[in-house]
PDB file of C-alpha atoms in Angstrom:
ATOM      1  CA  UNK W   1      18.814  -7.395 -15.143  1.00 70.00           C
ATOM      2  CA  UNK W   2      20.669  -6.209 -12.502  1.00 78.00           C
ATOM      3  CA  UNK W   3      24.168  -8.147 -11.586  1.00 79.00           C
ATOM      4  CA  UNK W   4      25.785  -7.530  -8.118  1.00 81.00           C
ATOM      5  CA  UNK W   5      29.604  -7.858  -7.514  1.00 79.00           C
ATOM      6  CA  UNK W   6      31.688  -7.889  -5.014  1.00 80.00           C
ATOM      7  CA  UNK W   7      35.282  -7.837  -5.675  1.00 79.00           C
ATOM      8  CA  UNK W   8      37.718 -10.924  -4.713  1.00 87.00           C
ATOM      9  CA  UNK W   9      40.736  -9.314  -4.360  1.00 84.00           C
ATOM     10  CA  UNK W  10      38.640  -6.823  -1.417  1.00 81.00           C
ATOM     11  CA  UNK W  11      37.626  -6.900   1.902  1.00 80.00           C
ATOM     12  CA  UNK W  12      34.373  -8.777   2.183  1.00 80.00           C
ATOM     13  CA  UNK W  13      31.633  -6.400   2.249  1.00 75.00           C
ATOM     14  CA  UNK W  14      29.106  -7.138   5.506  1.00 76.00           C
ATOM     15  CA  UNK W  15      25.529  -6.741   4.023  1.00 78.00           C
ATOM     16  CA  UNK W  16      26.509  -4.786   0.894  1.00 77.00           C
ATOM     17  CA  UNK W  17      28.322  -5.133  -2.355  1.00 78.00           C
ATOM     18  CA  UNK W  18      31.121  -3.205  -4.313  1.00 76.00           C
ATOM     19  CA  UNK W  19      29.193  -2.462  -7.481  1.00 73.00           C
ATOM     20  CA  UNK W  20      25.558  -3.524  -9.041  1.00 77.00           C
ATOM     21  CA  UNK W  21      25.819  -3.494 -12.569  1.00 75.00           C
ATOM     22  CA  UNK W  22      22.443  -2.772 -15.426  1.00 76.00           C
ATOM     23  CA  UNK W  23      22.505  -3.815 -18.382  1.00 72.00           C
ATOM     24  CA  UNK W  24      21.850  -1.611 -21.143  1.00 69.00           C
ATOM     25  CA  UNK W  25      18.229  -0.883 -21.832  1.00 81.00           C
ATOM     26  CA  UNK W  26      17.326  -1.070 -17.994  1.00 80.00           C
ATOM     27  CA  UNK W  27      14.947   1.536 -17.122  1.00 87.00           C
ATOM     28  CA  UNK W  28      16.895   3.526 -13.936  1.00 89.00           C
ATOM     29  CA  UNK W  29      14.982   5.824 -10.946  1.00 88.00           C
ATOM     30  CA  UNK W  30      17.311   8.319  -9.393  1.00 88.00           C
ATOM     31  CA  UNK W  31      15.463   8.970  -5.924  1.00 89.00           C
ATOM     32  CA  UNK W  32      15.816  12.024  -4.508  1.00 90.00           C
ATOM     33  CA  UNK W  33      16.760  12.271   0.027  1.00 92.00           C
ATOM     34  CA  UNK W  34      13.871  10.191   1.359  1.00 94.00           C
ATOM     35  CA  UNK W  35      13.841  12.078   4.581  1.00 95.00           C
ATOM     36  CA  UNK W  36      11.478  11.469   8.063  1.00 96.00           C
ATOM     37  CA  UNK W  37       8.819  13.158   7.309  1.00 94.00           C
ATOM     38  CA  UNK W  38       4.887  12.002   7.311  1.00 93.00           C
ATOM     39  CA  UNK W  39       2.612  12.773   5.183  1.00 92.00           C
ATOM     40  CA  UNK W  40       1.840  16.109   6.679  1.00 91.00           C
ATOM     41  CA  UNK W  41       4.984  16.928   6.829  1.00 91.00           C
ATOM     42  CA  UNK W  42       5.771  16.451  10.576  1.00 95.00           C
ATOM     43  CA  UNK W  43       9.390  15.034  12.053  1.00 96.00           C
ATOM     44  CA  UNK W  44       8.991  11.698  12.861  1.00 97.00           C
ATOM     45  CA  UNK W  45      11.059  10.472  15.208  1.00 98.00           C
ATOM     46  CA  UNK W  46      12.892  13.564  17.013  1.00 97.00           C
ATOM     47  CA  UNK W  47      16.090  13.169  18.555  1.00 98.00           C
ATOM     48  CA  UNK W  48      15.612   9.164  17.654  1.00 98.00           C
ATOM     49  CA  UNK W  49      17.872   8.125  14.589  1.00 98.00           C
ATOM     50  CA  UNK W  50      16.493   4.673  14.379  1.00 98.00           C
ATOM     51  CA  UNK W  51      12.714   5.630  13.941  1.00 98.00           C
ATOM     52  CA  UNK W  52      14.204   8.193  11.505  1.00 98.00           C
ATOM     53  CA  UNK W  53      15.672   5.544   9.566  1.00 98.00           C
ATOM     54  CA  UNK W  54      12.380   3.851  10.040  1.00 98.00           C
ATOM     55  CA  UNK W  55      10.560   6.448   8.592  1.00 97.00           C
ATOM     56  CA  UNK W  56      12.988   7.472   6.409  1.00 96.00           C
ATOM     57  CA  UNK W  57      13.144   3.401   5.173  1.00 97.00           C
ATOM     58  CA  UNK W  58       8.862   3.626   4.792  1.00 95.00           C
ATOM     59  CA  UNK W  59       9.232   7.147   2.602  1.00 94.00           C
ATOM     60  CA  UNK W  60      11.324   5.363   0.506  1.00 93.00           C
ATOM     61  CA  UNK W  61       9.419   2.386  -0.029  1.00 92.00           C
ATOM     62  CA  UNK W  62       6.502   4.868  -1.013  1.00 92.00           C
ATOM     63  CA  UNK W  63       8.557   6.719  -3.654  1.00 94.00           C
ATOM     64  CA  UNK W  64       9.249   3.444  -5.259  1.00 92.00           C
ATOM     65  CA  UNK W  65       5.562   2.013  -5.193  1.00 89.00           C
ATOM     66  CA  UNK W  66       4.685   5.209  -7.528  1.00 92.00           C
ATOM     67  CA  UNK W  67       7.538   4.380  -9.838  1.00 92.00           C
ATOM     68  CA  UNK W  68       6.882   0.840 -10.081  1.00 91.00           C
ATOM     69  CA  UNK W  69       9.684  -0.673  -8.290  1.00 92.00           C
ATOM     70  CA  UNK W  70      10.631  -2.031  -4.420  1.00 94.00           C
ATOM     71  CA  UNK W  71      13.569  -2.453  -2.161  1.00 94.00           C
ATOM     72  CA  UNK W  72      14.988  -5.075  -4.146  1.00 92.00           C
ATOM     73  CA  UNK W  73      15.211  -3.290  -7.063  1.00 92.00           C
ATOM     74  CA  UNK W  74      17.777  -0.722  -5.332  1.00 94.00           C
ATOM     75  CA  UNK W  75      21.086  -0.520  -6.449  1.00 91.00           C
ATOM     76  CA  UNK W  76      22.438   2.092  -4.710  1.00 92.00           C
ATOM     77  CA  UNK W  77      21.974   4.127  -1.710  1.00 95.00           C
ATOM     78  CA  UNK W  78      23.783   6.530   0.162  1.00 97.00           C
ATOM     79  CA  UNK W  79      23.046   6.672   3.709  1.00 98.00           C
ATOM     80  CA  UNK W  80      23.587   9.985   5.775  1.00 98.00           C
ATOM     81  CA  UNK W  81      23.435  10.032   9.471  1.00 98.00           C
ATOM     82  CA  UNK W  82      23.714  13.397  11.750  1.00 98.00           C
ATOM     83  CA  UNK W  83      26.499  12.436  14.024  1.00 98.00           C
ATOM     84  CA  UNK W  84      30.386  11.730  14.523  1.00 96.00           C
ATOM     85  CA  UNK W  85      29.386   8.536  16.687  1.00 96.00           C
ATOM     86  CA  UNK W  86      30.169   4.974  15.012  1.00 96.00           C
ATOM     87  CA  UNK W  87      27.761   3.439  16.975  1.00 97.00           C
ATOM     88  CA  UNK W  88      24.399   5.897  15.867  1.00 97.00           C
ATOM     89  CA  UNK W  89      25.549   4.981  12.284  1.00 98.00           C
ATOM     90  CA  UNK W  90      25.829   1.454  12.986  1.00 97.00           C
ATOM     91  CA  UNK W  91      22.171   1.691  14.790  1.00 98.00           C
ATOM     92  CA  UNK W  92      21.113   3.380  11.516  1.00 98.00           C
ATOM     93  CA  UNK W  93      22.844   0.873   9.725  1.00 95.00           C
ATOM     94  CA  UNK W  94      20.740  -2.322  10.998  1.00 96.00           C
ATOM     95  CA  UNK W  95      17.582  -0.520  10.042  1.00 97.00           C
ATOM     96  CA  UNK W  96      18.665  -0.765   6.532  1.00 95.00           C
ATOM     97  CA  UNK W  97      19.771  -4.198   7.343  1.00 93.00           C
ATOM     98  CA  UNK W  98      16.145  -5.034   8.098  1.00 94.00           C
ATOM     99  CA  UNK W  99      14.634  -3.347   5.239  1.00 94.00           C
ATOM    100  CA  UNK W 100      15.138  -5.838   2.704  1.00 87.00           C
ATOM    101  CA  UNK W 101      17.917  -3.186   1.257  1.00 85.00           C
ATOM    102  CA  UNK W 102      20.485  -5.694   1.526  1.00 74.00           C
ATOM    103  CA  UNK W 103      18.724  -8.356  -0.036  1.00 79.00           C
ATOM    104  CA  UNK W 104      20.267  -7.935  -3.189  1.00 74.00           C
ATOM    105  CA  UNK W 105      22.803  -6.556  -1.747  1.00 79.00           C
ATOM    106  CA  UNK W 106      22.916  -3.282  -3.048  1.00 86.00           C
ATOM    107  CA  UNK W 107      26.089  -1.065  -3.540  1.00 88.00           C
ATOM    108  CA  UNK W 108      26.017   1.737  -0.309  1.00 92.00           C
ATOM    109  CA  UNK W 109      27.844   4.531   1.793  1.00 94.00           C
ATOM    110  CA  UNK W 110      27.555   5.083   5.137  1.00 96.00           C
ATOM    111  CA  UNK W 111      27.867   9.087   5.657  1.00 97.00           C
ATOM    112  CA  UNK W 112      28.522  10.592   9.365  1.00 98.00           C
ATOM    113  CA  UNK W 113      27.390  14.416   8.668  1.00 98.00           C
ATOM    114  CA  UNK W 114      27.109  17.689  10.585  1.00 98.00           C
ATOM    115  CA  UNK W 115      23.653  18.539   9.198  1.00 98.00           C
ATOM    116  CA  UNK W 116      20.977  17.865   7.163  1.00 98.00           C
ATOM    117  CA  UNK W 117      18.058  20.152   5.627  1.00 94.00           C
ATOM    118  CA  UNK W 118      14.935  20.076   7.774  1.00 95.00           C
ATOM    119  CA  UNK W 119      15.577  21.053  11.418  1.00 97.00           C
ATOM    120  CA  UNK W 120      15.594  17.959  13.974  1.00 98.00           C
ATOM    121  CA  UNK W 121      16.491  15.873  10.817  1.00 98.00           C
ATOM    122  CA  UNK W 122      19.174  12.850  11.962  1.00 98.00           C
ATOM    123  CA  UNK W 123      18.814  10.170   8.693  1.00 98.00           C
ATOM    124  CA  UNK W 124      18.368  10.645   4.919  1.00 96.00           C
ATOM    125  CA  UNK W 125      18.711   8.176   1.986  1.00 97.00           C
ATOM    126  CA  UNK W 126      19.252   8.977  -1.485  1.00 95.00           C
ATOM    127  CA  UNK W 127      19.026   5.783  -3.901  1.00 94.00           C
ATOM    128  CA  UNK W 128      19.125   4.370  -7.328  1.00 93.00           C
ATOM    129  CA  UNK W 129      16.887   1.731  -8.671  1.00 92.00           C
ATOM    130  CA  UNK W 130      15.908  -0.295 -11.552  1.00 90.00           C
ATOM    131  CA  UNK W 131      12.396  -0.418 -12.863  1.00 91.00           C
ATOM    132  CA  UNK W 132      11.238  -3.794 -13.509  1.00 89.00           C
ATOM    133  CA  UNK W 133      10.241  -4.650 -17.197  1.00 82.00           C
ATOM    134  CA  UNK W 134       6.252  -5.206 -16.226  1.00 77.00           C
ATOM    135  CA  UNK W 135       6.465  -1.452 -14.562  1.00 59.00           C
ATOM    136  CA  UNK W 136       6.632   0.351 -17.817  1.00 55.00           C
TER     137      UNK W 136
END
């Protein structure tokens, strides 16, 4: 079902890959920013990116349960961290690591940004994923 690549001719990816590739007829989720909020709709995690991530990492999890899909099922994320420091990204980046995101390992971008939309907000993840046949 799903077929990741990374390309020869490239700079070996760390923990990621260049493209994941669906074959037709593959049911597809696009996720909308899983951001650190609980259930109640509290920051979790202020001024901490890495139990942002955490959180952000558990929200996402959730919104693929309800779908009928998991981590390994992602193809695609796109990771945004609130800073202009390589090392909070990187710190970011190992959550993700740990996840079981890069156990396919999916296609990603790492994103330094000014801002994001809830105040006190440091991490958000936006991701695609398949939908295993026995989900429908």
């Amino acid at each position: 079902m799903i077929r990741r690549v990374t390309a020869p001719a490239l700079f070996p990816p760390p923990t990621y890959s260049h493209a994941s590739v669906v074959e037709a007829g593959t049911r597809l989720a696009f996720l909308a920013g899983s951001v650190p909020l609980d259930g109640e709709g509290r920051l979790v995690g202020e001024g901490d990116p890495v139990r942002q991530a955490e959180q952000v990492i558990a929200n996402l999890e959730e919104q693929l349960r309800v779908i009928g899909s998991d981590l390994t099922h992602v193809l695609s994320t796109d990771v945004y961290v609130v800073s202009n420091e390589t090392s909070a990204l990187s710190a970011v980046w190992e959550v993700v690591e740990a996840s079981g995101l890069s156990t396919g390992p999916h296609s990603s971008t790492l994103i330094g940004v000014a801002c994001l939309g809830y105040s006190g907000q440091l991490v958000e993840i936006t991701a695609t994923a398949a939908v295993p046949e026995e989900a429908r």
